[in-house]
Short mmCIF file of C-alpha atoms in Angstrom, two decimals:
data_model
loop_
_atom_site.label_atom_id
_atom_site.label_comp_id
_atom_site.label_asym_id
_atom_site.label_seq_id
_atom_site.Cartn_x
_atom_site.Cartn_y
_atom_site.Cartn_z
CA UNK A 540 0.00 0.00 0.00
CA UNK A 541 2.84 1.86 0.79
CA UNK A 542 4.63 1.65 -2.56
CA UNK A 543 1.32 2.00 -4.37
CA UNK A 544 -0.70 4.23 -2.75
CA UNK A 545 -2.67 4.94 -6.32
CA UNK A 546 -3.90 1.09 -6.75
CA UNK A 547 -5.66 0.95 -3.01
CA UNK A 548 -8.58 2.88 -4.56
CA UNK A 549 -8.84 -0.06 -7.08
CA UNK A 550 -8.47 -2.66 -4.36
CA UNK A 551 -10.41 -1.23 -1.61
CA UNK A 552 -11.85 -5.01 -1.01
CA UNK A 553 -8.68 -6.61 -0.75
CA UNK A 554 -7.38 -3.80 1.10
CA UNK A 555 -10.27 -4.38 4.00
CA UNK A 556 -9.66 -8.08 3.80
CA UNK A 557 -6.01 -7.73 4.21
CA UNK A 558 -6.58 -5.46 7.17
CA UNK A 559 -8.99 -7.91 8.85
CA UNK A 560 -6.28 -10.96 8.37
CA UNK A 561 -3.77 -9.19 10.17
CA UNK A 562 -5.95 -7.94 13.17
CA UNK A 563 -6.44 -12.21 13.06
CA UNK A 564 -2.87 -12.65 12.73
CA UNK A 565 -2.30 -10.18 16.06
CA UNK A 566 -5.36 -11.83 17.84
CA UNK A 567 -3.74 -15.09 17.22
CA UNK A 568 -0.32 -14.19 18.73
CA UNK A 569 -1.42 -12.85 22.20
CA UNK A 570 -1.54 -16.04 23.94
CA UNK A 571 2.07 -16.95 22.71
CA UNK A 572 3.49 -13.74 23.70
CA UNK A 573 2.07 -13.78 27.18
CA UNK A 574 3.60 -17.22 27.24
CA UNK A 575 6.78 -15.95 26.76
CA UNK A 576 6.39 -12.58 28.53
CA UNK A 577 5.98 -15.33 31.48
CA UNK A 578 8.92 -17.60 30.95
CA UNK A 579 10.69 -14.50 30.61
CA UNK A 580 10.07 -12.88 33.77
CA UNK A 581 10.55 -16.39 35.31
CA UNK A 582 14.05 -16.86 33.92
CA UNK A 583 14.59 -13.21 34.63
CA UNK A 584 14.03 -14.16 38.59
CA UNK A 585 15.90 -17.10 38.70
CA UNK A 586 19.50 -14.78 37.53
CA UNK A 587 18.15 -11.95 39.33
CA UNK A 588 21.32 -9.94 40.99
CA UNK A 589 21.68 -9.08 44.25
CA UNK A 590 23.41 -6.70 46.89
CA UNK A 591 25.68 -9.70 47.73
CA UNK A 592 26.73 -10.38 44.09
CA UNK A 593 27.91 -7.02 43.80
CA UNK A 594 29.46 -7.40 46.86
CA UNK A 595 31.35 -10.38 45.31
CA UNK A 596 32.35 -8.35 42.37
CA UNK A 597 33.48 -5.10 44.38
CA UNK A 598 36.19 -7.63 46.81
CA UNK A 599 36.88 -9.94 43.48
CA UNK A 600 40.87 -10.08 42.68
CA UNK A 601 40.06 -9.02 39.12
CA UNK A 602 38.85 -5.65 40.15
CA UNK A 603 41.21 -5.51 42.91
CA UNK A 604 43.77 -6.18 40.43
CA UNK A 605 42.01 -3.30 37.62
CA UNK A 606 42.40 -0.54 41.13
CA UNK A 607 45.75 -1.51 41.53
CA UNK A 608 46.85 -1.04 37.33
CA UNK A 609 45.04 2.59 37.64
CA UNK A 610 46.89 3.40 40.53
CA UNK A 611 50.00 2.37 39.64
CA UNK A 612 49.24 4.33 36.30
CA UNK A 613 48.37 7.68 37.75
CA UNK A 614 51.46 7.58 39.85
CA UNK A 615 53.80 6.67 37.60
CA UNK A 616 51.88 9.06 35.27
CA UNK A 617 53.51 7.34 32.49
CA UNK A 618 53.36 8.76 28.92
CA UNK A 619 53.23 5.67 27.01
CA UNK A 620 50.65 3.12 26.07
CA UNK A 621 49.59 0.42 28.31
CA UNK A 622 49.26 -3.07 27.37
CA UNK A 623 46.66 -4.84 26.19
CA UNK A 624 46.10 -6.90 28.78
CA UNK A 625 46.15 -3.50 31.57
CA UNK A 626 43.84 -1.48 29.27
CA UNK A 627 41.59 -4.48 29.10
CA UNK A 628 41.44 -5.07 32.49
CA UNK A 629 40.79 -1.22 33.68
CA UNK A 630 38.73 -0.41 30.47
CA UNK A 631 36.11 -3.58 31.33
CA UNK A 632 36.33 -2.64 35.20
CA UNK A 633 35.04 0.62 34.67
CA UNK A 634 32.41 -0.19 32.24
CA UNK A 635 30.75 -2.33 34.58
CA UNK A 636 31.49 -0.25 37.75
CA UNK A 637 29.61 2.78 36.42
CA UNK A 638 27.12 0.60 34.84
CA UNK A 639 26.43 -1.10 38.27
CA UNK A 640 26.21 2.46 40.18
CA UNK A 641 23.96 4.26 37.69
CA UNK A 642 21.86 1.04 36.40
CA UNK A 643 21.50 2.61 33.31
CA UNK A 644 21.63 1.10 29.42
CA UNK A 645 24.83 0.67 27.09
CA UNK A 646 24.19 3.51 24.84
CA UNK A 647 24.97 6.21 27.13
CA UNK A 648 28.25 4.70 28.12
CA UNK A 649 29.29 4.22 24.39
CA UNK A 650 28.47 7.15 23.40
CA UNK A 651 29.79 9.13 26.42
CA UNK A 652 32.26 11.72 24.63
CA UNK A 653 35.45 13.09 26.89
CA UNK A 654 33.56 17.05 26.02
CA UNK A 655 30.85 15.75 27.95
CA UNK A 656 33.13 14.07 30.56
CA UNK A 657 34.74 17.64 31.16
CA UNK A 658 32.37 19.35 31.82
CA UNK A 659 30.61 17.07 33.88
CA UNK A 660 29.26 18.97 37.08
CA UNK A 661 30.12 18.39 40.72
CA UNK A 662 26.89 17.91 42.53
CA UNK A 663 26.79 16.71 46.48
CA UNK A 664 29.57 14.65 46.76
CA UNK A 665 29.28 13.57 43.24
CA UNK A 666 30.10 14.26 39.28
CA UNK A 667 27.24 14.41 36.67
CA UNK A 668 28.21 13.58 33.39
CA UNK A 669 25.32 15.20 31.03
CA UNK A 670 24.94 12.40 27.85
CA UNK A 671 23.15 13.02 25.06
CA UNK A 672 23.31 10.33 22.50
CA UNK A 673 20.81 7.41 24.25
CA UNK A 674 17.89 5.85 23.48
CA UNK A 675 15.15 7.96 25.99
CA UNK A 676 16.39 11.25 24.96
CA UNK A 677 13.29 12.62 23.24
CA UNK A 678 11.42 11.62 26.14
CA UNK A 679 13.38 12.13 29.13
CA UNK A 680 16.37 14.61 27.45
CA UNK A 681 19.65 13.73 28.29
CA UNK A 682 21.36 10.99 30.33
CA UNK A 683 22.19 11.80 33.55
CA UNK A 684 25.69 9.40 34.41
CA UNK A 685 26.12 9.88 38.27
CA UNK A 686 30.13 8.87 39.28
CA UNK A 687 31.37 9.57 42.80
CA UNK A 688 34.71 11.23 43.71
CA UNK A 689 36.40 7.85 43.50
CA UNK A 690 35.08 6.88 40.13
CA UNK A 691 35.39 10.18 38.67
CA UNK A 692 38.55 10.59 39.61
CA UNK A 693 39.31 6.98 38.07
CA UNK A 694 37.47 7.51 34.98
CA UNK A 695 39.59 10.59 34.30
CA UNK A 696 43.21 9.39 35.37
CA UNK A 697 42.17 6.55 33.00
CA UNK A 698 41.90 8.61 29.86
CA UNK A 699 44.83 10.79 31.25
CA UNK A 700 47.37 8.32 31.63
CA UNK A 701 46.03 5.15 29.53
CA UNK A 702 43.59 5.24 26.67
CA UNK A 703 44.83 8.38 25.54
CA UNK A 704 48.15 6.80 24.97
CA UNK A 705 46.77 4.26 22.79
CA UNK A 706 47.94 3.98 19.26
CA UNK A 707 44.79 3.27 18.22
CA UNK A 708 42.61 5.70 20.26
CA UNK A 709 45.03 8.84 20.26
CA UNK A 710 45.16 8.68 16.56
CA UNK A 711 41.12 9.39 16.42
CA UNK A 712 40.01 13.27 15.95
CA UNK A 713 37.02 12.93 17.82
CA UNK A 714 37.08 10.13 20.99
CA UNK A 715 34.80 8.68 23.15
CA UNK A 716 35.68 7.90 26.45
CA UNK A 717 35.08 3.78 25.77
CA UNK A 718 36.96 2.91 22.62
CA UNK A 719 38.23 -0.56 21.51
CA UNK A 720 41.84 -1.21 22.24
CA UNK A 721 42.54 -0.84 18.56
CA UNK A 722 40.61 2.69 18.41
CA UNK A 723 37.19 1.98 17.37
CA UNK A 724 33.95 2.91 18.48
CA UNK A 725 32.03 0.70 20.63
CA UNK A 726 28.80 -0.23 19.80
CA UNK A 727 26.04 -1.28 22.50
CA UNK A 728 26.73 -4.95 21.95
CA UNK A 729 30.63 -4.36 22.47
CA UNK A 730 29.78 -2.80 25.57
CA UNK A 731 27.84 -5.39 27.23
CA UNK A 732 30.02 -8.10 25.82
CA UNK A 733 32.65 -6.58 27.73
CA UNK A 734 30.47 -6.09 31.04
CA UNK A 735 29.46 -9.61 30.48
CA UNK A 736 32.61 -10.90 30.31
CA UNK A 737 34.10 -9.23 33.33
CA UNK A 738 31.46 -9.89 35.51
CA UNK A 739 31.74 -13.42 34.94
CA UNK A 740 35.34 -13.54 35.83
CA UNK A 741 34.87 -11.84 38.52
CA UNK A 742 32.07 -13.63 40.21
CA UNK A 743 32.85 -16.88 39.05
CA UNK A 744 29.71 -17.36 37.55
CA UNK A 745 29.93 -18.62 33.98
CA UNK A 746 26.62 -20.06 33.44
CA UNK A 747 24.39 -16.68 33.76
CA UNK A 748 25.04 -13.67 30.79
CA UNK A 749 24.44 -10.29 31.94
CA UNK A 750 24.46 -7.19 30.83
CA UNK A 751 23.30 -3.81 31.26
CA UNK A 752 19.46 -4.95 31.43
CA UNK A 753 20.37 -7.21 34.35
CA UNK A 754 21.69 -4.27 36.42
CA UNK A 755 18.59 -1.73 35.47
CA UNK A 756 16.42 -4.82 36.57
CA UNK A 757 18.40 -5.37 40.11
CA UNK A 758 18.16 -1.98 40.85
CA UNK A 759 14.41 -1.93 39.87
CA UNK A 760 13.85 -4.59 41.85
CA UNK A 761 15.49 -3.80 44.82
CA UNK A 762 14.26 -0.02 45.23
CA UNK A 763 10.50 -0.90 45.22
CA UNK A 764 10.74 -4.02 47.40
CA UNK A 765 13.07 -2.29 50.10
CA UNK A 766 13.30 1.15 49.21
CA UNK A 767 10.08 2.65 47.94
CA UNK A 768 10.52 6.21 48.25
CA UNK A 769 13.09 6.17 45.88
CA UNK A 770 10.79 5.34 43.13
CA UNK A 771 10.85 9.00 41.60
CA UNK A 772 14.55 9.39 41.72
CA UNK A 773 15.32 5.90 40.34
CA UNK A 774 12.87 6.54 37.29
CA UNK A 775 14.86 9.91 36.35
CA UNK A 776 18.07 8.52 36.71
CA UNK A 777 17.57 5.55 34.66
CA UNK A 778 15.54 7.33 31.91
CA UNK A 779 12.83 5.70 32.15
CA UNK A 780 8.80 6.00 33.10
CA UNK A 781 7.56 4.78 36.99
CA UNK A 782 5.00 2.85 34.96
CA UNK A 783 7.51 1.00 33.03
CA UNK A 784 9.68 0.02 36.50
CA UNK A 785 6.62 -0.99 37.93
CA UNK A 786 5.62 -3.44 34.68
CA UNK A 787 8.97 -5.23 35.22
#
């Protein structure tokens, strides 16, 4: 109908029978899709992450070990590249560390450019990095990613003393904060990939994926069981709807 608009006035009986088959076709579907919406939430339940698994990924040697490469990077301040292996290790670390704190999707940690990461604002205790690129933004505006001192000051001594020194990276005109060790940009799937993947190393939990999703769903979860009033506050900061929280 689309690509010709002129013949539906010839066909206006096939038009109205094609448009009753697929209101069948949808009518049809409903019971399979609540199926699934089911087994879904089920399987969602079962993986469901707690305070104690971050807990478990917070004392882990693997992020122990990612602490220990940043600090010994911003005091040696060193002015050449990393390895693999150390960018790796920091570069995954932080991805999941900020994704963990803010509970928010993989876009606005791709996308996350080092303009908006300077002039991110110092709010109560804590830095607010404004994102714009994300998936919510005509509805909610901009991402709001919320990094305490500790973090901030991580995130930026990372840049500063690693990725920047990156064949790859410093050889781009315009960078992200995230890139891939050999200088391109990360795409959504890239980002969870590598959330997923240091997650499991650090928990020791290869059986269950995650990634960003699982975090958004923890925190979800855990604010309107324990923590109701928070509601509000959760909703803005992960870009999202009360109505929509309160569906999953």
């Amino acid at each position: 109908m689309v690509e010709n608009p002129s013949e539906i006035t010839k066909k206006q009986d096939d038009v109205r029978k094609l448009k009753e088959q697929v209101q069948e076709w949808q009518t049809s579907y409903n019971a399979p899709i609540a199926q699934r919406r089911w087994q879904k939430q089920m399987q969602d339940l079962e993986k469901l992450i707690t305070p104690n698994d971050v807990q478990t990924f917070e004392k882990s040697d693997h992020a122990r070990e990612a602490v220990s490469t940043l600090g010994q990077s911003m005091e040696k301040q060193k002015s050449f590249p990393p390895t693999q292996s150390e960018f790796c290790l920091v570069h995954d670390y932080l991805l999941t560390s900020i994704c963990i704190n803010n509970a928010c999707r993989a876009k606005p940690l791709s996308s996350m450019n080092l303009e908006e990461l300077e002039k991110a604002k110092h709010e109560q205790d804590s830095w607010v990095v404004t994102v714009f690129k994300h998936k919510t933004l005509k509805a909610h505006g901009p991402a709001s990613v919320v990094l305490s001192e500790t973090l901030h000051k991580w995130l930026v001594s990372y840049v500063r003393y690693m990725s920047i020194h990156v064949p790859g990276v410093s050889s781009r005109k315009e960078e992200f904060v995230f890139m891939s060790w050999s200088g391109k940009d990360m795409t959504t799937s890239m980002v969870s990939a590598q959330i997923n993947s240091f997650w499991q190393k650090s928990t020791g939990n290869r059986t269950v994926r995650v990634k960003a999703a699982a975090f958004r769903k923890a925190a979800v979860s855990i604010v309107h069981m324990e923590h109701a009033h928070l509601k509000g506050p959760l909703a803005d900061l992960m870009s999202h709807n009360p109505q929509t929280a309160e569906t999953f």
